[in-house]
mmCIF file of C-alpha atoms in Angstrom:
data_model
loop_
_atom_site.group_PDB
_atom_site.id
_atom_site.type_symbol
_atom_site.label_atom_id
_atom_site.label_comp_id
_atom_site.label_asym_id
_atom_site.label_seq_id
_atom_site.Cartn_x
_atom_site.Cartn_y
_atom_site.Cartn_z
ATOM 1 C CA MET A 1 -18.042 -20.151 -6.843
ATOM 2 C CA LYS A 2 -19.654 -19.467 -3.579
ATOM 3 C CA THR A 3 -17.985 -22.012 -1.418
ATOM 4 C CA ILE A 4 -14.439 -20.749 -2.170
ATOM 5 C CA LEU A 5 -15.255 -17.064 -1.848
ATOM 6 C CA THR A 6 -16.714 -17.826 1.731
ATOM 7 C CA PHE A 7 -12.945 -18.265 2.886
ATOM 8 C CA ILE A 8 -11.810 -15.139 1.600
ATOM 9 C CA PHE A 9 -14.780 -13.361 3.399
ATOM 10 C CA LEU A 10 -14.008 -14.195 6.783
ATOM 11 C CA GLY A 11 -12.423 -11.016 7.918
ATOM 12 C CA LEU A 12 -9.795 -10.462 5.319
ATOM 13 C CA ILE A 13 -11.500 -7.615 3.138
ATOM 14 C CA GLN A 14 -13.472 -5.134 5.073
ATOM 15 C CA PRO A 15 -13.711 -1.918 3.185
ATOM 16 C CA THR A 16 -14.443 1.282 4.999
ATOM 17 C CA LEU A 17 -18.243 1.976 3.984
ATOM 18 C CA PHE A 18 -19.696 5.624 3.546
ATOM 19 C CA ALA A 19 -16.050 7.123 4.091
ATOM 20 C CA ASN A 20 -15.802 10.746 3.530
ATOM 21 C CA THR A 21 -14.247 11.791 0.064
ATOM 22 C CA ASP A 22 -14.206 14.218 -2.252
ATOM 23 C CA LYS A 23 -15.192 11.853 -5.116
ATOM 24 C CA ASP A 24 -18.578 10.917 -5.813
ATOM 25 C CA THR A 25 -19.231 7.779 -3.703
ATOM 26 C CA SER A 26 -22.883 7.064 -4.725
ATOM 27 C CA PHE A 27 -24.117 4.138 -7.079
ATOM 28 C CA THR A 28 -27.273 3.337 -8.720
ATOM 29 C CA ILE A 29 -28.281 -0.193 -9.626
ATOM 30 C CA ASN A 30 -31.465 -0.381 -12.198
ATOM 31 C CA GLY A 31 -32.870 -3.657 -12.151
ATOM 32 C CA ASN A 32 -35.033 -4.985 -15.204
ATOM 33 C CA MET A 33 -36.260 -8.498 -14.233
ATOM 34 C CA VAL A 34 -38.766 -10.760 -15.793
ATOM 35 C CA GLY A 35 -41.056 -13.317 -14.002
ATOM 36 C CA PHE A 36 -41.290 -11.714 -10.647
ATOM 37 C CA SER A 37 -44.214 -10.246 -8.850
ATOM 38 C CA ASP A 38 -44.553 -6.839 -7.429
ATOM 39 C CA SER A 39 -43.335 -6.090 -4.083
ATOM 40 C CA THR A 40 -40.630 -8.978 -4.547
ATOM 41 C CA GLN A 41 -38.004 -7.491 -2.100
ATOM 42 C CA VAL A 42 -34.495 -6.579 -3.265
ATOM 43 C CA LYS A 43 -31.185 -6.165 -0.964
ATOM 44 C CA LEU A 44 -27.570 -5.461 -1.604
ATOM 45 C CA GLU A 45 -25.414 -6.620 1.196
ATOM 46 C CA ASP A 46 -21.972 -6.741 2.198
ATOM 47 C CA PRO A 47 -20.821 -10.509 2.544
ATOM 48 C CA ASN A 48 -18.063 -9.603 5.022
ATOM 49 C CA THR A 49 -20.354 -7.973 7.488
ATOM 50 C CA GLY A 50 -23.860 -8.531 6.370
ATOM 51 C CA VAL A 51 -24.591 -5.068 6.525
ATOM 52 C CA GLN A 52 -27.174 -3.879 4.159
ATOM 53 C CA LEU A 53 -26.008 -1.495 1.661
ATOM 54 C CA ALA A 54 -29.576 -0.729 -0.139
ATOM 55 C CA SER A 55 -32.948 -2.081 -0.420
ATOM 56 C CA GLY A 56 -35.965 -1.790 -2.754
ATOM 57 C CA LYS A 57 -38.716 -3.616 -4.079
ATOM 58 C CA ILE A 58 -39.910 -4.851 -7.822
ATOM 59 C CA LEU A 59 -42.475 -3.046 -9.259
ATOM 60 C CA LYS A 60 -43.803 -3.734 -12.754
ATOM 61 C CA GLY A 61 -40.388 -5.708 -13.346
ATOM 62 C CA LYS A 62 -38.128 -2.936 -12.329
ATOM 63 C CA PHE A 63 -36.213 -1.971 -9.000
ATOM 64 C CA THR A 64 -33.732 0.665 -8.041
ATOM 65 C CA LEU A 65 -31.048 0.579 -5.459
ATOM 66 C CA LYS A 66 -29.021 3.839 -4.308
ATOM 67 C CA GLY A 67 -25.998 3.525 -1.850
ATOM 68 C CA LYS A 68 -22.724 4.787 -1.250
ATOM 69 C CA LEU A 69 -19.286 2.913 -1.062
ATOM 70 C CA ALA A 70 -15.730 4.218 -0.430
ATOM 71 C CA GLU A 71 -14.513 1.643 -2.962
ATOM 72 C CA PRO A 72 -15.467 -0.986 -5.715
ATOM 73 C CA THR A 73 -16.698 -3.937 -3.242
ATOM 74 C CA LEU A 74 -18.058 -7.316 -4.224
ATOM 75 C CA CYS A 75 -21.704 -7.538 -2.945
ATOM 76 C CA TRP A 76 -24.757 -9.852 -2.446
ATOM 77 C CA LEU A 77 -27.588 -9.070 -4.647
ATOM 78 C CA LYS A 78 -30.473 -10.624 -2.859
ATOM 79 C CA ILE A 79 -33.802 -11.002 -4.345
ATOM 80 C CA ALA A 80 -36.457 -12.751 -2.363
ATOM 81 C CA GLY A 81 -37.069 -16.376 -3.333
ATOM 82 C CA GLU A 82 -33.800 -16.647 -5.484
ATOM 83 C CA GLU A 83 -30.368 -17.636 -5.141
ATOM 84 C CA ASP A 84 -28.134 -14.786 -4.037
ATOM 85 C CA GLN A 85 -25.724 -13.639 -6.658
ATOM 86 C CA TYR A 86 -22.295 -11.733 -6.579
ATOM 87 C CA ILE A 87 -22.315 -8.222 -7.908
ATOM 88 C CA TYR A 88 -19.133 -6.083 -8.057
ATOM 89 C CA VAL A 89 -20.469 -2.869 -7.174
ATOM 90 C CA GLU A 90 -18.775 0.523 -8.063
ATOM 91 C CA ASN A 91 -19.854 4.083 -7.827
ATOM 92 C CA SER A 92 -21.526 4.387 -11.160
ATOM 93 C CA THR A 93 -24.713 3.637 -12.919
ATOM 94 C CA ILE A 94 -25.200 -0.147 -13.026
ATOM 95 C CA SER A 95 -27.944 -2.303 -14.881
ATOM 96 C CA VAL A 96 -28.933 -5.755 -13.951
ATOM 97 C CA THR A 97 -31.394 -7.788 -16.222
ATOM 98 C CA GLY A 98 -32.669 -11.055 -15.404
ATOM 99 C CA ILE A 99 -35.330 -13.729 -16.018
ATOM 100 C CA LYS A 100 -36.627 -15.615 -13.030
ATOM 101 C CA PRO A 101 -35.015 -17.930 -12.216
ATOM 102 C CA ILE A 102 -31.909 -15.690 -12.088
ATOM 103 C CA ARG A 103 -29.471 -18.340 -11.107
ATOM 104 C CA THR A 104 -28.278 -18.457 -14.752
ATOM 105 C CA ASN A 105 -30.103 -15.737 -16.223
ATOM 106 C CA TYR A 106 -29.043 -12.484 -15.181
ATOM 107 C CA LYS A 107 -26.367 -9.885 -16.622
ATOM 108 C CA VAL A 108 -24.993 -6.894 -15.251
ATOM 109 C CA THR A 109 -23.425 -4.074 -17.196
ATOM 110 C CA GLY A 110 -22.074 -0.656 -16.256
ATOM 111 C CA SER A 111 -19.344 -1.895 -13.763
ATOM 112 C CA GLN A 112 -15.815 -2.374 -14.945
ATOM 113 C CA SER A 113 -15.028 -4.045 -11.806
ATOM 114 C CA HIS A 114 -17.824 -6.542 -12.146
ATOM 115 C CA ASN A 115 -16.398 -7.631 -15.577
ATOM 116 C CA ASP A 116 -13.012 -7.842 -14.068
ATOM 117 C CA PHE A 117 -14.829 -10.150 -11.254
ATOM 118 C CA VAL A 118 -16.248 -12.348 -13.899
ATOM 119 C CA ASP A 119 -12.740 -12.520 -15.649
ATOM 120 C CA PHE A 120 -11.308 -13.838 -12.256
ATOM 121 C CA GLN A 121 -14.127 -16.251 -12.007
ATOM 122 C CA ASN A 122 -13.766 -17.620 -15.190
ATOM 123 C CA SER A 123 -10.005 -17.964 -14.988
ATOM 124 C CA PHE A 124 -9.981 -19.553 -11.459
ATOM 125 C CA ASN A 125 -13.097 -21.679 -11.081
ATOM 126 C CA PRO A 126 -12.139 -24.807 -13.223
ATOM 127 C CA THR A 127 -8.808 -25.094 -10.926
ATOM 128 C CA ILE A 128 -10.795 -24.553 -7.720
ATOM 129 C CA VAL A 129 -13.394 -27.076 -8.505
ATOM 130 C CA ARG A 130 -10.579 -29.630 -9.192
ATOM 131 C CA LEU A 131 -8.874 -28.684 -6.083
ATOM 132 C CA GLN A 132 -12.204 -29.093 -4.178
ATOM 133 C CA ALA A 133 -12.452 -32.364 -5.441
ATOM 134 C CA ILE A 134 -9.100 -33.732 -5.162
ATOM 135 C CA VAL A 135 -8.703 -32.963 -1.490
ATOM 136 C CA PRO A 136 -10.907 -35.309 0.142
ATOM 137 C CA LEU A 137 -9.547 -38.044 -1.934
ATOM 138 C CA ILE A 138 -5.902 -37.480 -0.593
ATOM 139 C CA ASN A 139 -7.044 -37.179 3.081
ATOM 140 C CA SER A 140 -8.971 -40.467 2.553
ATOM 141 C CA THR A 141 -6.124 -42.319 0.895
ATOM 142 C CA PRO A 142 -3.291 -44.100 2.756
ATOM 143 C CA TYR A 143 0.335 -43.220 2.232
ATOM 144 C CA GLY A 144 1.528 -45.039 -0.707
ATOM 145 C CA PRO A 145 1.860 -44.726 -4.910
ATOM 146 C CA GLN A 146 -1.850 -43.719 -5.126
ATOM 147 C CA ARG A 147 -1.550 -40.894 -2.551
ATOM 148 C CA ASP A 148 1.468 -39.787 -4.036
ATOM 149 C CA SER A 149 -0.123 -39.682 -7.645
ATOM 150 C CA LEU A 150 -2.978 -37.426 -6.062
ATOM 151 C CA MET A 151 -0.563 -35.296 -4.334
ATOM 152 C CA LEU A 152 1.255 -34.807 -7.617
ATOM 153 C CA ILE A 153 -1.918 -33.661 -9.321
ATOM 154 C CA TYR A 154 -3.023 -31.319 -6.156
ATOM 155 C CA ASN A 155 0.860 -29.500 -6.439
ATOM 156 C CA ASN A 156 0.148 -29.127 -10.519
ATOM 157 C CA LEU A 157 -3.201 -27.467 -9.466
ATOM 158 C CA GLN A 158 -1.549 -25.332 -6.921
ATOM 159 C CA GLU A 159 1.376 -24.163 -9.247
ATOM 160 C CA SER A 160 -1.514 -23.576 -11.850
ATOM 161 C CA ILE A 161 -3.277 -21.104 -9.264
ATOM 162 C CA GLN A 162 0.035 -19.288 -8.952
ATOM 163 C CA LYS A 163 0.146 -18.604 -12.720
ATOM 164 C CA ASN A 164 -3.351 -17.913 -13.001
ATOM 165 C CA THR A 165 -2.665 -15.258 -10.162
ATOM 166 C CA ASP A 166 0.217 -13.682 -12.241
ATOM 167 C CA SER A 167 -1.500 -13.735 -15.517
ATOM 168 C CA TYR A 168 -4.355 -12.047 -13.848
ATOM 169 C CA ILE A 169 -2.721 -9.232 -12.052
ATOM 170 C CA ASP A 170 -0.650 -8.487 -15.389
ATOM 171 C CA LYS A 171 -3.864 -8.100 -17.256
ATOM 172 C CA HIS A 172 -5.549 -5.942 -14.512
ATOM 173 C CA LEU A 173 -2.915 -3.738 -12.994
ATOM 174 C CA SER A 174 -5.452 -0.825 -12.832
ATOM 175 C CA SER A 175 -8.393 -2.903 -11.759
ATOM 176 C CA TYR A 176 -10.035 -2.456 -8.261
ATOM 177 C CA VAL A 177 -10.618 -6.153 -8.158
ATOM 178 C CA SER A 178 -6.898 -7.128 -8.116
ATOM 179 C CA PRO A 179 -6.472 -6.550 -4.401
ATOM 180 C CA PHE A 180 -9.372 -9.012 -3.845
ATOM 181 C CA VAL A 181 -7.596 -11.415 -6.005
ATOM 182 C CA LEU A 182 -4.361 -11.115 -4.229
ATOM 183 C CA PHE A 183 -6.292 -11.678 -0.847
ATOM 184 C CA PHE A 184 -7.794 -14.848 -2.573
ATOM 185 C CA SER A 185 -4.280 -16.089 -3.500
ATOM 186 C CA THR A 186 -3.305 -16.378 0.257
ATOM 187 C CA GLN A 187 -5.425 -19.254 0.627
ATOM 188 C CA PHE A 188 -3.209 -21.230 -1.708
ATOM 189 C CA SER A 189 0.377 -19.734 -0.620
ATOM 190 C CA ASP A 190 2.268 -18.448 2.267
ATOM 191 C CA ASP A 191 4.958 -16.679 0.116
ATOM 192 C CA VAL A 192 4.601 -13.239 1.321
ATOM 193 C CA VAL A 193 7.287 -12.109 -0.732
ATOM 194 C CA THR A 194 5.848 -13.197 -3.906
ATOM 195 C CA LEU A 195 2.591 -11.457 -2.749
ATOM 196 C CA GLU A 196 4.287 -8.207 -2.160
ATOM 197 C CA LYS A 197 5.876 -8.239 -5.489
ATOM 198 C CA ARG A 198 2.634 -8.778 -7.219
ATOM 199 C CA PHE A 199 0.800 -5.786 -4.889
ATOM 200 C CA LEU A 200 3.631 -3.319 -5.801
ATOM 201 C CA ARG A 201 3.018 -4.105 -9.293
ATOM 202 C CA LEU A 202 -0.553 -2.592 -9.388
ATOM 203 C CA ASP A 203 -1.175 0.887 -10.290
ATOM 204 C CA SER A 204 -0.741 3.531 -7.455
ATOM 205 C CA ALA A 205 -4.279 4.392 -7.522
ATOM 206 C CA VAL A 206 -5.365 0.936 -6.829
ATOM 207 C CA ARG A 207 -2.971 0.533 -4.022
ATOM 208 C CA VAL A 208 -4.375 3.271 -1.981
ATOM 209 C CA ILE A 209 -8.216 1.906 -1.568
ATOM 210 C CA PRO A 210 -9.288 0.530 1.752
ATOM 211 C CA THR A 211 -8.876 -3.003 0.659
ATOM 212 C CA SER A 212 -5.318 -2.561 -0.751
ATOM 213 C CA LYS A 213 -4.328 -0.853 2.694
ATOM 214 C CA ASN A 214 -5.605 -3.727 4.469
ATOM 215 C CA LEU A 215 -3.637 -6.102 2.115
ATOM 216 C CA ALA A 216 -0.374 -3.892 2.656
ATOM 217 C CA GLY A 217 -1.048 -4.270 6.435
ATOM 218 C CA TYR A 218 -1.426 -8.180 6.082
ATOM 219 C CA ILE A 219 1.932 -8.085 4.117
ATOM 220 C CA GLU A 220 3.668 -6.191 6.857
ATOM 221 C CA TYR A 221 2.443 -8.490 9.415
ATOM 222 C CA ASN A 222 3.328 -11.600 7.537
ATOM 223 C CA LYS A 223 6.742 -10.715 6.440
ATOM 224 C CA VAL A 224 7.972 -11.308 10.012
ATOM 225 C CA GLY A 225 9.903 -14.693 9.939
ATOM 226 C CA ALA A 226 8.913 -15.255 6.284
ATOM 227 C CA VAL A 227 10.940 -17.528 3.804
ATOM 228 C CA GLY A 228 12.697 -14.806 1.441
ATOM 229 C CA THR A 229 12.939 -12.122 4.186
ATOM 230 C CA ASN A 230 15.901 -10.975 6.095
ATOM 231 C CA ALA A 231 16.059 -12.391 9.763
ATOM 232 C CA ILE A 232 15.100 -9.838 12.392
ATOM 233 C CA ASP A 233 18.376 -9.551 14.665
ATOM 234 C CA PHE A 234 18.035 -10.136 18.412
ATOM 235 C CA ILE A 235 20.396 -10.468 21.215
ATOM 236 C CA GLN A 236 19.948 -12.734 24.433
ATOM 237 C CA PRO A 237 22.138 -14.068 27.422
ATOM 238 C CA ASP A 238 23.834 -17.580 26.615
ATOM 239 C CA THR A 239 23.893 -20.116 29.600
ATOM 240 C CA SER A 240 27.020 -18.229 31.092
ATOM 241 C CA GLY A 241 25.488 -14.837 30.919
ATOM 242 C CA VAL A 242 27.298 -13.902 28.090
ATOM 243 C CA GLN A 243 25.327 -11.488 25.187
ATOM 244 C CA VAL A 244 24.899 -13.500 21.865
ATOM 245 C CA SER A 245 23.048 -11.884 18.899
ATOM 246 C CA LEU A 246 21.862 -13.475 15.985
ATOM 247 C CA SER A 247 23.708 -11.413 13.419
ATOM 248 C CA SER A 248 27.090 -12.502 15.106
ATOM 249 C CA PHE A 249 26.436 -15.956 13.168
ATOM 250 C CA LYS A 250 26.450 -14.089 9.863
ATOM 251 C CA GLY A 251 28.627 -15.968 7.448
ATOM 252 C CA LYS A 252 27.230 -19.336 8.414
ATOM 253 C CA TYR A 253 23.935 -21.128 7.654
ATOM 254 C CA VAL A 254 22.195 -21.001 11.107
ATOM 255 C CA LEU A 255 19.500 -22.743 12.452
ATOM 256 C CA VAL A 256 17.464 -20.787 14.983
ATOM 257 C CA ASP A 257 15.704 -23.541 17.137
ATOM 258 C CA PHE A 258 13.021 -22.183 19.650
ATOM 259 C CA TRP A 259 12.285 -24.676 22.184
ATOM 260 C CA ALA A 260 12.208 -25.120 25.811
ATOM 261 C CA SER A 261 12.815 -27.983 28.345
ATOM 262 C CA TRP A 262 9.138 -28.279 29.372
ATOM 263 C CA CYS A 263 8.052 -28.663 25.472
ATOM 264 C CA GLY A 264 7.649 -32.286 25.055
ATOM 265 C CA PRO A 265 7.294 -32.042 21.367
ATOM 266 C CA CYS A 266 10.525 -29.851 21.317
ATOM 267 C CA ARG A 267 12.387 -32.677 23.259
ATOM 268 C CA MET A 268 11.139 -35.525 20.776
ATOM 269 C CA GLU A 269 12.523 -33.260 18.008
ATOM 270 C CA ASN A 270 16.013 -32.819 19.338
ATOM 271 C CA PRO A 271 17.570 -35.990 18.624
ATOM 272 C CA ASN A 272 16.879 -35.110 14.645
ATOM 273 C CA VAL A 273 18.428 -31.568 15.177
ATOM 274 C CA VAL A 274 21.207 -33.176 16.931
ATOM 275 C CA ALA A 275 22.115 -35.621 14.062
ATOM 276 C CA SER A 276 21.740 -32.907 11.480
ATOM 277 C CA PHE A 277 23.933 -30.896 13.423
ATOM 278 C CA ASN A 278 26.585 -33.581 13.823
ATOM 279 C CA LYS A 279 26.395 -33.997 10.168
ATOM 280 C CA PHE A 280 26.707 -30.637 8.684
ATOM 281 C CA LYS A 281 28.480 -28.628 11.306
ATOM 282 C CA THR A 282 31.746 -28.972 9.518
ATOM 283 C CA LYS A 283 29.748 -27.555 6.317
ATOM 284 C CA ASN A 284 29.806 -23.856 7.694
ATOM 285 C CA PHE A 285 26.331 -24.814 9.621
ATOM 286 C CA THR A 286 25.358 -24.406 13.358
ATOM 287 C CA VAL A 287 22.467 -24.019 15.374
ATOM 288 C CA LEU A 288 21.232 -21.319 17.988
ATOM 289 C CA GLY A 289 18.782 -22.465 20.087
ATOM 290 C CA VAL A 290 16.505 -20.177 21.628
ATOM 291 C CA SER A 291 14.761 -21.331 24.954
ATOM 292 C CA LEU A 292 11.148 -20.375 26.282
ATOM 293 C CA ASP A 293 11.839 -21.789 29.969
ATOM 294 C CA ARG A 294 10.299 -20.036 32.812
ATOM 295 C CA PRO A 295 11.647 -17.432 35.236
ATOM 296 C CA GLY A 296 13.764 -19.062 37.789
ATOM 297 C CA GLN A 297 14.011 -22.267 36.024
ATOM 298 C CA LYS A 298 17.539 -22.049 34.421
ATOM 299 C CA GLU A 299 18.238 -25.446 36.058
ATOM 300 C CA ASN A 300 15.893 -26.919 33.826
ATOM 301 C CA TRP A 301 17.157 -25.412 30.890
ATOM 302 C CA LEU A 302 20.583 -26.268 31.546
ATOM 303 C CA ALA A 303 19.633 -29.799 32.418
ATOM 304 C CA ALA A 304 17.742 -30.466 29.098
ATOM 305 C CA ILE A 305 20.590 -28.969 27.154
ATOM 306 C CA HIS A 306 23.077 -31.634 28.772
ATOM 307 C CA LYS A 307 20.393 -34.468 28.824
ATOM 308 C CA ASP A 308 19.671 -34.096 24.911
ATOM 309 C CA ASN A 309 23.207 -33.602 23.879
ATOM 310 C CA LEU A 310 22.732 -30.199 22.479
ATOM 311 C CA THR A 311 26.278 -29.003 21.963
ATOM 312 C CA TRP A 312 25.707 -25.871 20.134
ATOM 313 C CA THR A 313 24.925 -22.013 21.393
ATOM 314 C CA HIS A 314 22.050 -21.566 23.427
ATOM 315 C CA VAL A 315 20.345 -18.246 24.616
ATOM 316 C CA SER A 316 17.364 -17.295 26.800
ATOM 317 C CA ASP A 317 15.982 -14.471 28.896
ATOM 318 C CA LEU A 318 13.985 -16.953 30.815
ATOM 319 C CA GLN A 319 10.673 -15.038 30.281
ATOM 320 C CA PHE A 320 8.612 -18.119 28.964
ATOM 321 C CA TRP A 321 6.264 -16.891 26.307
ATOM 322 C CA ASN A 322 7.399 -13.194 26.910
ATOM 323 C CA ASN A 323 11.007 -14.116 25.609
ATOM 324 C CA ALA A 324 11.737 -11.138 23.442
ATOM 325 C CA ALA A 325 12.916 -13.149 20.473
ATOM 326 C CA ALA A 326 9.644 -15.203 20.363
ATOM 327 C CA LYS A 327 7.627 -12.127 20.710
ATOM 328 C CA LEU A 328 9.750 -10.706 17.862
ATOM 329 C CA TYR A 329 8.737 -13.478 15.702
ATOM 330 C CA ARG A 330 5.348 -13.478 16.864
ATOM 331 C CA LEU A 331 5.543 -17.170 17.646
ATOM 332 C CA THR A 332 2.188 -19.044 18.926
ATOM 333 C CA GLY A 333 3.776 -22.408 19.625
ATOM 334 C CA ILE A 334 7.221 -24.313 19.506
ATOM 335 C CA PRO A 335 8.925 -26.283 18.313
ATOM 336 C CA TYR A 336 9.469 -23.590 15.870
ATOM 337 C CA ASN A 337 12.887 -22.563 13.726
ATOM 338 C CA ILE A 338 14.108 -20.688 10.871
ATOM 339 C CA LEU A 339 17.134 -21.782 8.771
ATOM 340 C CA VAL A 340 19.104 -18.421 7.810
ATOM 341 C CA ASP A 341 21.581 -18.348 5.169
ATOM 342 C CA PRO A 342 24.952 -16.718 5.580
ATOM 343 C CA GLN A 343 23.869 -13.294 4.319
ATOM 344 C CA GLY A 344 21.251 -13.355 6.922
ATOM 345 C CA LYS A 345 18.030 -14.274 4.573
ATOM 346 C CA ILE A 346 15.470 -16.915 5.743
ATOM 347 C CA ILE A 347 15.511 -19.574 3.432
ATOM 348 C CA ALA A 348 13.166 -22.306 5.237
ATOM 349 C CA LYS A 349 11.071 -22.661 8.568
ATOM 350 C CA ASN A 350 9.761 -25.319 10.664
ATOM 351 C CA LEU A 351 11.833 -27.748 9.223
ATOM 352 C CA ARG A 352 11.028 -31.267 11.084
ATOM 353 C CA GLY A 353 12.623 -34.640 11.105
ATOM 354 C CA PRO A 354 14.102 -35.698 7.562
ATOM 355 C CA ASP A 355 13.107 -32.312 6.135
ATOM 356 C CA LEU A 356 16.011 -30.564 7.832
ATOM 357 C CA ASP A 357 18.566 -32.823 6.562
ATOM 358 C CA ALA A 358 17.073 -32.764 2.934
ATOM 359 C CA LYS A 359 17.241 -28.739 3.109
ATOM 360 C CA LEU A 360 20.843 -28.854 4.548
ATOM 361 C CA CYS A 361 21.772 -31.496 1.747
ATOM 362 C CA GLU A 362 20.045 -28.967 -1.026
ATOM 363 C CA VAL A 363 22.255 -25.743 0.218
ATOM 364 C CA LEU A 364 25.361 -27.787 1.786
ATOM 365 C CA GLY A 365 25.365 -30.736 -0.304
ATOM 366 C CA CYS A 366 25.414 -34.319 0.926
ATOM 367 C CA ASP A 367 27.560 -37.452 0.343
ATOM 368 C CA THR A 368 25.038 -39.994 -0.996
ATOM 369 C CA LYS A 369 27.559 -42.716 -2.222
ATOM 370 C CA PRO A 370 27.830 -45.620 0.028
ATOM 371 C CA LYS A 371 31.387 -45.706 1.851
ATOM 372 C CA PRO A 372 33.200 -48.654 1.313
ATOM 373 C CA PHE A 373 33.778 -51.558 3.741
#
């Protein structure tokens, strides 16, 4: 479990320690250990920050750790000479019993959060282990039937994780571990709309702890431009200086295509967009090009439109990476696109090559029958 959890600890969960609160924020961990010499050091650390939360020594097989936390927190229990162990600490009196070596011989009682964490491990570990094993196989297998079979297994495992996440949340709506599990799930899906729905199902008391507030911020940030959310409107001048808004295309399927004349990958992708536009332009589909061309280089923008035969509406404020629409959607690179449905909802993003045609066929229909001679 340690390898997988390391991904989560890279800045995602950073609860506020030692926060001022009217509630009792103290915990006591009493240890009863067999096989350890006196003066063996014991530490409790926050795995996110490496901050030591408490420390002590084993004397006559016992130790006591005391400290404060703003919320139940997943910690490292570090006993000198032993493998570090996860323990979900909450503000209560917790007992830890173990026999050297403690890797498979320790038990935690008195922390409901730790019990919920064990439920999480038991539910997710088998699938995660299989995922870890299949990823290198996929990466080392050439494209073909064998790789396709591996990808099918991989996709089924990903689907299993989503089902496990829903099942876990349903059973742990009042658990302070559930926000942690939702953060964990973001490694396997970028569906922020589903993430938000899961989060809002949690009990109100759980949604106000520091980790939940971090999660809420993560959701709000990543909802921008996410599939399933409403496209954010913007307005910019077209090639003639006329102001054009994204909302003016409501009622159509519109591909908002961020590009620039100086962007090599964008220019390479343009023929694919042209082909899709010509194929579907009579089926309530159009393209809105948004250029990130540089200030004072309108001629380059217009020349690229003409040369690449981009016969749809184009807008730009000619502000390079400071393009207002690009900043609104928090772009970090181009080409980038979103497909917006007639109601203004984003239904796909970053469609490249045949993927654009495939998605348009899905929503607009395609004539796949061969034409008669």
